[in-house]
Coordinates of C-alpha atoms and ligand atoms in Angstrom, one line a residue:
X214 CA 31.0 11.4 22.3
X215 CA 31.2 7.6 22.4
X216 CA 29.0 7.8 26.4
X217 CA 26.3 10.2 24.4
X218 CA 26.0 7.7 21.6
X219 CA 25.4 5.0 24.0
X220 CA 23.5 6.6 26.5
X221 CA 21.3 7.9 23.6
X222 CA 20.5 4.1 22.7
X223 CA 19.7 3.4 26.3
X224 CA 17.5 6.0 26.4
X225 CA 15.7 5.2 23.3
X226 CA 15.9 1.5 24.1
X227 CA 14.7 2.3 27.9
X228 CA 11.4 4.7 26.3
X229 CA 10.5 1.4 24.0
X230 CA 10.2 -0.6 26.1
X231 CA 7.6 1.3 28.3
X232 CA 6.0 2.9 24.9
X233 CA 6.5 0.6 22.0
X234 CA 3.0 -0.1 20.2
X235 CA 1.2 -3.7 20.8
X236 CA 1.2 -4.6 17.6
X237 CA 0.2 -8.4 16.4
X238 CA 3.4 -9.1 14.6
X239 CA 5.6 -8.1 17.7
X240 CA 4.1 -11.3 19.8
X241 CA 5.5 -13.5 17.3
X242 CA 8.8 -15.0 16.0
X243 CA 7.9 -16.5 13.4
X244 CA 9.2 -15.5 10.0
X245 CA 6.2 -15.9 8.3
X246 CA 4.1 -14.0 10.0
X247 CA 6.6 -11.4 10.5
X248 CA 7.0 -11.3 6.2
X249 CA 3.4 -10.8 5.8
X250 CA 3.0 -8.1 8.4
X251 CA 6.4 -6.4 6.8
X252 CA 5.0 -6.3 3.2
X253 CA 1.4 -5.0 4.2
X254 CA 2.9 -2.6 6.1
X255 CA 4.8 -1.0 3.3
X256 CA 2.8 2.3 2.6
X257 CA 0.9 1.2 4.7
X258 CA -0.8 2.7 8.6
X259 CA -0.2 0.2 10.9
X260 CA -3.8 0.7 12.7
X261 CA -4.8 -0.3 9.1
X262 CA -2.7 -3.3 8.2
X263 CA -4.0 -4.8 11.5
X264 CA -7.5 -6.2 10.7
X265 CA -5.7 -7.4 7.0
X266 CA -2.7 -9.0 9.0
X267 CA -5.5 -11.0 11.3
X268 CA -7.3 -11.9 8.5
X269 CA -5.0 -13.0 6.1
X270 CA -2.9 -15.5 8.6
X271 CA -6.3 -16.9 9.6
X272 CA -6.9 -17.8 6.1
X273 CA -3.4 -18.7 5.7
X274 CA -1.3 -19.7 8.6
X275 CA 1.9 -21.2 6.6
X276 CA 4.1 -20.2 3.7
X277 CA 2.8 -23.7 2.7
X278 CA -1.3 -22.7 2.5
X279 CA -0.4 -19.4 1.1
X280 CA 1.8 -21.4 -1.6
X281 CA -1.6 -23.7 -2.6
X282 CA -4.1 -21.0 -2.5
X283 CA -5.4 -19.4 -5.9
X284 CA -3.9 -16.1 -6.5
X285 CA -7.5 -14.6 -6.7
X286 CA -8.5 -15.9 -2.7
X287 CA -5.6 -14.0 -2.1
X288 CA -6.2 -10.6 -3.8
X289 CA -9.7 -11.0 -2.2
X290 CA -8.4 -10.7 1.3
X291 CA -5.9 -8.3 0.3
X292 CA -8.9 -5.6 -1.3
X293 CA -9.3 -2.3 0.0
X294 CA -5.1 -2.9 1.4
X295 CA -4.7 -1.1 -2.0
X296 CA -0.9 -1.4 -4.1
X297 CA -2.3 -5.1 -5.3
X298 CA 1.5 -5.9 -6.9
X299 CA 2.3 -7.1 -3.4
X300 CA -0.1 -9.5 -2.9
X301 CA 0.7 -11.0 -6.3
X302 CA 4.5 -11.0 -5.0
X303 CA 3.9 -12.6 -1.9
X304 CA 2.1 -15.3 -3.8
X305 CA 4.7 -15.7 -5.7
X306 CA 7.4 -15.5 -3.2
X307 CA 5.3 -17.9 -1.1
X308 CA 5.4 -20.6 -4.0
X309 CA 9.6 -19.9 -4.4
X310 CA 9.7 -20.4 -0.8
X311 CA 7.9 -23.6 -0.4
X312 CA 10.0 -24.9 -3.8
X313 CA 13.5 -24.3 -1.8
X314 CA 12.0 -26.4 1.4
X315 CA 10.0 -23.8 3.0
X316 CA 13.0 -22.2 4.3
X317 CA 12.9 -19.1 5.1
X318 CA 16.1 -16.4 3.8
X319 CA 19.4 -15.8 6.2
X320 CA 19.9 -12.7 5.8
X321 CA 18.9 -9.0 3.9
X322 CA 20.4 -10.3 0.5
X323 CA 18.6 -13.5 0.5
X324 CA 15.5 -11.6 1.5
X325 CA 16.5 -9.1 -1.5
X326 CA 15.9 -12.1 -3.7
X327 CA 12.1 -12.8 -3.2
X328 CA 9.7 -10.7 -5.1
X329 CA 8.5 -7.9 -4.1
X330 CA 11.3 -6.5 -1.7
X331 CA 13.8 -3.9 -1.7
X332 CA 16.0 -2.6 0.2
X333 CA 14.2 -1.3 3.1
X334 CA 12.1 -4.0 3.3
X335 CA 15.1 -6.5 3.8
X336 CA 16.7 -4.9 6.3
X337 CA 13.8 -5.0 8.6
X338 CA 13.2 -8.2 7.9
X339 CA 17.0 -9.0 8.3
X340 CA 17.1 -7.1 11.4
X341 CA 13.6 -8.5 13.0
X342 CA 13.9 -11.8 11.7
X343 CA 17.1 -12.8 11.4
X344 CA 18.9 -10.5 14.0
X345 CA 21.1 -9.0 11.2
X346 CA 22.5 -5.4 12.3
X347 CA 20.7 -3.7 9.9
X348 CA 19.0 -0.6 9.6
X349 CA 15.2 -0.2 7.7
X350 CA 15.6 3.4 7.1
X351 CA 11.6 4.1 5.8
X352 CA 10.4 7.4 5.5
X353 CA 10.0 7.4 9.8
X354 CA 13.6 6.6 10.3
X355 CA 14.9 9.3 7.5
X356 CA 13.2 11.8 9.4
X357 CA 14.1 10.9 13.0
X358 CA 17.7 10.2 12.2
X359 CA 17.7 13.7 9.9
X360 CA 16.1 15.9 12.6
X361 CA 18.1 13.8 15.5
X362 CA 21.3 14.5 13.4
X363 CA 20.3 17.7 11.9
X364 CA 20.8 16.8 8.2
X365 CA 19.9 19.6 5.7
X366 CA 20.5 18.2 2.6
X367 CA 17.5 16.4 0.6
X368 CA 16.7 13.8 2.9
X369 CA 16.1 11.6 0.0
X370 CA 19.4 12.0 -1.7
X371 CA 21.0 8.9 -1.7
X372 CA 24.3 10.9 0.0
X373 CA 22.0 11.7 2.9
X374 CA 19.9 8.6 3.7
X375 CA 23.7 6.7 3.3
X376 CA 24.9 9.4 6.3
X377 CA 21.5 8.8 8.2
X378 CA 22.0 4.9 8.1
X379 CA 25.7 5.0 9.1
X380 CA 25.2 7.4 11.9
X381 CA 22.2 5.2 12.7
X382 CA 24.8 1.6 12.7
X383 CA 26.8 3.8 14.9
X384 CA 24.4 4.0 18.1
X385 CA 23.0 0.3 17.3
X386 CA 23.7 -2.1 19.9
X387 CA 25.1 -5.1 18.2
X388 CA 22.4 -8.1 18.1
X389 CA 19.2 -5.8 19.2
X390 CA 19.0 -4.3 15.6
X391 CA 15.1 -5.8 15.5
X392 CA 14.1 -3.8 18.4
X393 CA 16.3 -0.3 18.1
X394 CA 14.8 -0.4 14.4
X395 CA 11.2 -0.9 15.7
X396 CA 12.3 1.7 18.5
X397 CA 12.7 3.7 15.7
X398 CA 9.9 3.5 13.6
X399 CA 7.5 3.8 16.9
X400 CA 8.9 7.0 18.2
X401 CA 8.6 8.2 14.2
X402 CA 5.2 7.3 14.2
X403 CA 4.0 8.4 17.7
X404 CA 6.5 11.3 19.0
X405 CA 8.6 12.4 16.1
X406 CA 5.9 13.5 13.5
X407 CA 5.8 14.4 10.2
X408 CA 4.2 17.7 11.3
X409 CA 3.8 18.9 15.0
X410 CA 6.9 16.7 16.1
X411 CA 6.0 16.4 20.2
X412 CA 9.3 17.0 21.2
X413 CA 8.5 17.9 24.6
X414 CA 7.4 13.8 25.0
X415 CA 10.3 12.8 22.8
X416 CA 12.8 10.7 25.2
X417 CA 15.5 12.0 22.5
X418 CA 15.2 15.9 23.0
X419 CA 18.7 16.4 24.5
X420 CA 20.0 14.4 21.7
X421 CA 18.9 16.1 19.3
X422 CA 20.1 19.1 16.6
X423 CA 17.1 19.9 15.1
X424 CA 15.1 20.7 19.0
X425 CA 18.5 22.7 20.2
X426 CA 18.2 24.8 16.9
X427 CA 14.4 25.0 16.4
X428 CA 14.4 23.5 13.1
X429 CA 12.4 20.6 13.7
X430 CA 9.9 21.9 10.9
X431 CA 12.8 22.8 8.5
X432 CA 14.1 19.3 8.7
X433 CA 13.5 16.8 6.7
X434 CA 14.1 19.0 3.8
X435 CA 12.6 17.8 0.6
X436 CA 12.6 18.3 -2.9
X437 CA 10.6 20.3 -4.7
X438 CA 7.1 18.4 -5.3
X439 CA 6.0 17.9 -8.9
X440 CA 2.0 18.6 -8.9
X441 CA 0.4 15.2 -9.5
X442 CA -1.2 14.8 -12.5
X443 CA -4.8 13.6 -13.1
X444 CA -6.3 11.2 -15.4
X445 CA -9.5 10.6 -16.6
X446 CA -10.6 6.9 -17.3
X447 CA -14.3 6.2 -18.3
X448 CA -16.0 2.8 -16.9
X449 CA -19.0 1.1 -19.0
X450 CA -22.2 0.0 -16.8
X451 CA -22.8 -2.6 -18.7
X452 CA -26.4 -4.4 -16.9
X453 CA -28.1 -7.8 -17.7
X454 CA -32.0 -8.6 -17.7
X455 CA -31.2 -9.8 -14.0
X456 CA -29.3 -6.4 -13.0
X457 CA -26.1 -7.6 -13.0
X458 CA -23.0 -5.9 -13.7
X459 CA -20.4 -7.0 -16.1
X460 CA -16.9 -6.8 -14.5
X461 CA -13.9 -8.4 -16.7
X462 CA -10.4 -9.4 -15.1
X463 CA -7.5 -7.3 -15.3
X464 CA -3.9 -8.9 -16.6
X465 CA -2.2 -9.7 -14.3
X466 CA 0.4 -7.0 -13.9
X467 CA 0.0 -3.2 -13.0
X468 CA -1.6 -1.8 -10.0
X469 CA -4.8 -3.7 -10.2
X470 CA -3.4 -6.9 -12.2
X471 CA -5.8 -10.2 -11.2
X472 CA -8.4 -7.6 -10.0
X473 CA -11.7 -7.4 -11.4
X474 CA -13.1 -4.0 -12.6
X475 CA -16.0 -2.5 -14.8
X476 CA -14.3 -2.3 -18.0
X477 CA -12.5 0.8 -18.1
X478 CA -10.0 3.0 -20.2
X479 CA -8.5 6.2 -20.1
X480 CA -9.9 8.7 -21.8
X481 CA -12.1 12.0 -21.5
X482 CA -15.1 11.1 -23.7
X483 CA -18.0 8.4 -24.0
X484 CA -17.0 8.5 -28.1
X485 CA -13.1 8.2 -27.4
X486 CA -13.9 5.1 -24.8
X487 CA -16.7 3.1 -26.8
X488 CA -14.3 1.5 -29.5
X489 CA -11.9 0.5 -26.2
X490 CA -14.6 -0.7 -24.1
X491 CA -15.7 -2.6 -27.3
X492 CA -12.5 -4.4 -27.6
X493 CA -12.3 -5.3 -23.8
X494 CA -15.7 -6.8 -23.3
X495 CA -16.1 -8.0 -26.8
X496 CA -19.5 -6.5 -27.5
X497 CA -20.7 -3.5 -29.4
X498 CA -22.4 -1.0 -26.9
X499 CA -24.6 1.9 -26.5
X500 CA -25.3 4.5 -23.8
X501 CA -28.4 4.2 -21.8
X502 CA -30.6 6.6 -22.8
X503 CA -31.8 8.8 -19.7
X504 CA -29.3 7.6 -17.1
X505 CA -27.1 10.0 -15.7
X506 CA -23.3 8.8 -15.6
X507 CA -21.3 9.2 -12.0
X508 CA -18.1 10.1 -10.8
X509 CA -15.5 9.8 -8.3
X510 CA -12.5 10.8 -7.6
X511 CA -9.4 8.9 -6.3
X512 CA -6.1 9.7 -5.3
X513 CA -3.2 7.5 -6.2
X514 CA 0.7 8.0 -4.7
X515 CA 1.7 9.3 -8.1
X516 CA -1.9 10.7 -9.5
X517 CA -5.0 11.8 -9.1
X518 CA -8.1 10.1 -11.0
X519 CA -11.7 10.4 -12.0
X520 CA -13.5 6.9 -13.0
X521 CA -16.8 8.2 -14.9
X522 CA -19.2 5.3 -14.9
X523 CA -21.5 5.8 -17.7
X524 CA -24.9 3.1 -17.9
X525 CA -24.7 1.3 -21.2
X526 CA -26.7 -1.7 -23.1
X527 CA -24.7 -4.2 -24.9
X528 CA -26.0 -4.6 -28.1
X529 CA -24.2 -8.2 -29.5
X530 CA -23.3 -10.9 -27.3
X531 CA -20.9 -10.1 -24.5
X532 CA -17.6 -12.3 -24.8
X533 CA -15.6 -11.2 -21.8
X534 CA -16.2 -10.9 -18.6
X535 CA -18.2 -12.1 -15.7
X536 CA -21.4 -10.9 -14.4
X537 CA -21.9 -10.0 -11.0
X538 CA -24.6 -8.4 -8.6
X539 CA -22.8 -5.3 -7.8
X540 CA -24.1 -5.2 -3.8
X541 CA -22.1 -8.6 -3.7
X542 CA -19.6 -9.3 -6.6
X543 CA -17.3 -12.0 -4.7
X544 CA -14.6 -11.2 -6.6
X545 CA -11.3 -9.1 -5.9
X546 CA -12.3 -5.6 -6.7
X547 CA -10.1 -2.4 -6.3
X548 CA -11.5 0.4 -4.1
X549 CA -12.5 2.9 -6.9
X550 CA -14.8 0.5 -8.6
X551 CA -16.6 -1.0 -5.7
X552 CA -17.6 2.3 -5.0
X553 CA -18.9 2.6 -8.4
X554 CA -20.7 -0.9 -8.0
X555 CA -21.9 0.6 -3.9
X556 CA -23.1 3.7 -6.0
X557 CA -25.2 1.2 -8.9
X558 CA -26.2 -0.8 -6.1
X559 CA -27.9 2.1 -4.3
X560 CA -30.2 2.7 -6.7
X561 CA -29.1 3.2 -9.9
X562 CA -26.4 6.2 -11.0
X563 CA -29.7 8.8 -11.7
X564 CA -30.8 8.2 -8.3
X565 CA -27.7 9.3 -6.5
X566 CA -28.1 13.0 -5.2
X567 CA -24.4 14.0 -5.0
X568 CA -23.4 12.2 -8.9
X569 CA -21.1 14.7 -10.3
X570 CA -21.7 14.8 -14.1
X571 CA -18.7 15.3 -16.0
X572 CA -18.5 18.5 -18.5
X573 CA -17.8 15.9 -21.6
X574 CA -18.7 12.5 -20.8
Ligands
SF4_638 S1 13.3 16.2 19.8 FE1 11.6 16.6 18.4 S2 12.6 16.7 16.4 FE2 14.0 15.7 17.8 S3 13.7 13.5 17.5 FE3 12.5 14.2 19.2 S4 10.5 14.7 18.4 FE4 11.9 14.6 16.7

């Protein structure tokens, strides 16, 4: 058993090394670098982090510039990288870090106590890092290890991802942990897929339970999804004499905190908003008459959402906000709304052939 465990490692080891991606972050040892790349890659493609990652150490090459920069430079480069809180964490961490010396943490619980990383995230970064025998176990490595080990319990019950890590510290070779983890992660991510696994390319196939019993689609077995709710939010267009758009700052907390939006709230009418978009932008408003209002749709981990953007004329003295021409707003806005302000910019919401007018705007 103890030859098969090790022999398995080689083998994995043996395929990364002839297969792992190129990825920016692997050329590097600095801990820095390798931070950043960790905490954009949460949730996160790494074909889509890469552009980000490039960017954002070219603005900010040291834990040091990153420290000193305004928080809003930073959630500028980080826009369209969506799940904003960690940009506002690395800032923060940055500042921490350069307050202690701008030295870097030991190990996964001294990583644990920056912002803006948890458990998973510390043990890569205490495995890539610092060397630490650790395991990341992300969503890649729980199925890999659950197929590979053929676990048929909830692969997100605590119970089961703590007998997927052990089994997983049993086959790691003391002082590689950085590169059996990213071993890992690049045969989840290339080989062992969600759906379609290619087991017939996976260097692991004789290892494995779920291939020798055909489960491989079976496993990981999940809970029951709840259906993801939707929520309606309704945007005011509020336009100067110049044409441009009033955007106002979000606090800085929830998903879009420091972010600058159209003023928005949730609700499912233009009567239910107005009083709310009042408040916000401290003006008293009316709708355009004539203009159509448009919608999109996005989708969120834990929802779904509809921004309405509905053309309005401010009829007292705008208090909050900024204006901005919406083909250029050099500010920090979140996905949703720059297509709103992409859609304005266009030509104007009753221009746009495929606006979807909601049923009770
Ligand atoms: S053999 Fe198939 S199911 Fe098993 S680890 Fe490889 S790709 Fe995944």
């Amino acid at each position: 058993m103890a030859r098969s465990k090790s022999s398995l490692t080689q083998v994995l080891l043996s395929w990364y090394s002839q297969n792992g991606r190129q990825l920016p972050w692997r050329k590097t040892k600095d801990p820095y670098a390798i931070w950043i790349s960790e905490i954009m890659l949460q949730q996160t493609r790494a074909e889509v982090v890469i552009p980000y990652y490039e960017r954002f150490l070219q603005a900010f090459p040291t834990v040091q510039a990153l420290a000193q920069a305004p928080l809003d430079t930073v959630l500028r480069l980080w826009e369209g990288l969506g799940y904003y809180s960690r940009a506002r964490n690395l800032h923060r961490a940055a500042k921490q870090i350069v307050r202690h010396g701008g030295t870097f943490p030991r190990d996964a619980k001294e990583w644990k106590e920056l912002p803006g990383i948890g458990p998973y995230t510390a043990a890569a970064l205490a495995a890539i890092v610092n060397g630490q025998d650790a395991i990341a176990l992300d969503a890649n490595l729980l199925r890999v290890g659950a197929r590979l080990f053929g676990e048929r319990g909830i692969v997100t019950s605590p119970v089961v991802r703590k007998r997927i890590e052990r089994r997983f510290l049993e086959l790691l070779p003391p002082g590689k942990a950085g590169t059996f983890n990213q071993a890992l992660m690049d045969l989840g991510a290339t080989v062992c897929l969600p759906r379609n696994p290619r087991c017939e390319a996976c260097p692991l196939r004789r290892f494995c339970v779920a291939q020798a019993t055909g489960q491989q689609e079976k496993i990981p077995v999940r809970a029951r999804r709840r259906v993801r709710p939707h929520k309606q939010f309704i945007a005011a267009v509020l336009q100067d004499e110049r044409g441009r758009l009033l955007l106002v700052r979000q606090a800085d907390r929830g998903i879009w905190g420091g972010l600058w939006t159209l003023p928005y709230v949730e609700a499912r009418s233009w009567r239910e908003a107005r009083p709310k978009l009042e408040a916000i932008t401290g003006t008293r408003m009316k709708r355009t008459a004539g203009r159509s209002p448009y919608s999109i749709t996005h989708t969120f981990t834990h929802f779904t959402a509809t921004y309405t953007a509905i053309p309005a004329i401010p009829t007292t003295r705008v208090r909050h906000g900024r204006w901005v021409r919406p083909e250029q707003p050099n500010l920090a806005v979140p996905v949703p709304h720059r297509k709103l302000l992409q859609a304005f910019s266009r030509g104007g919401f009753g221009a746009i052939p495929h606006a979807r007018t909601p049923s009770n705007p």
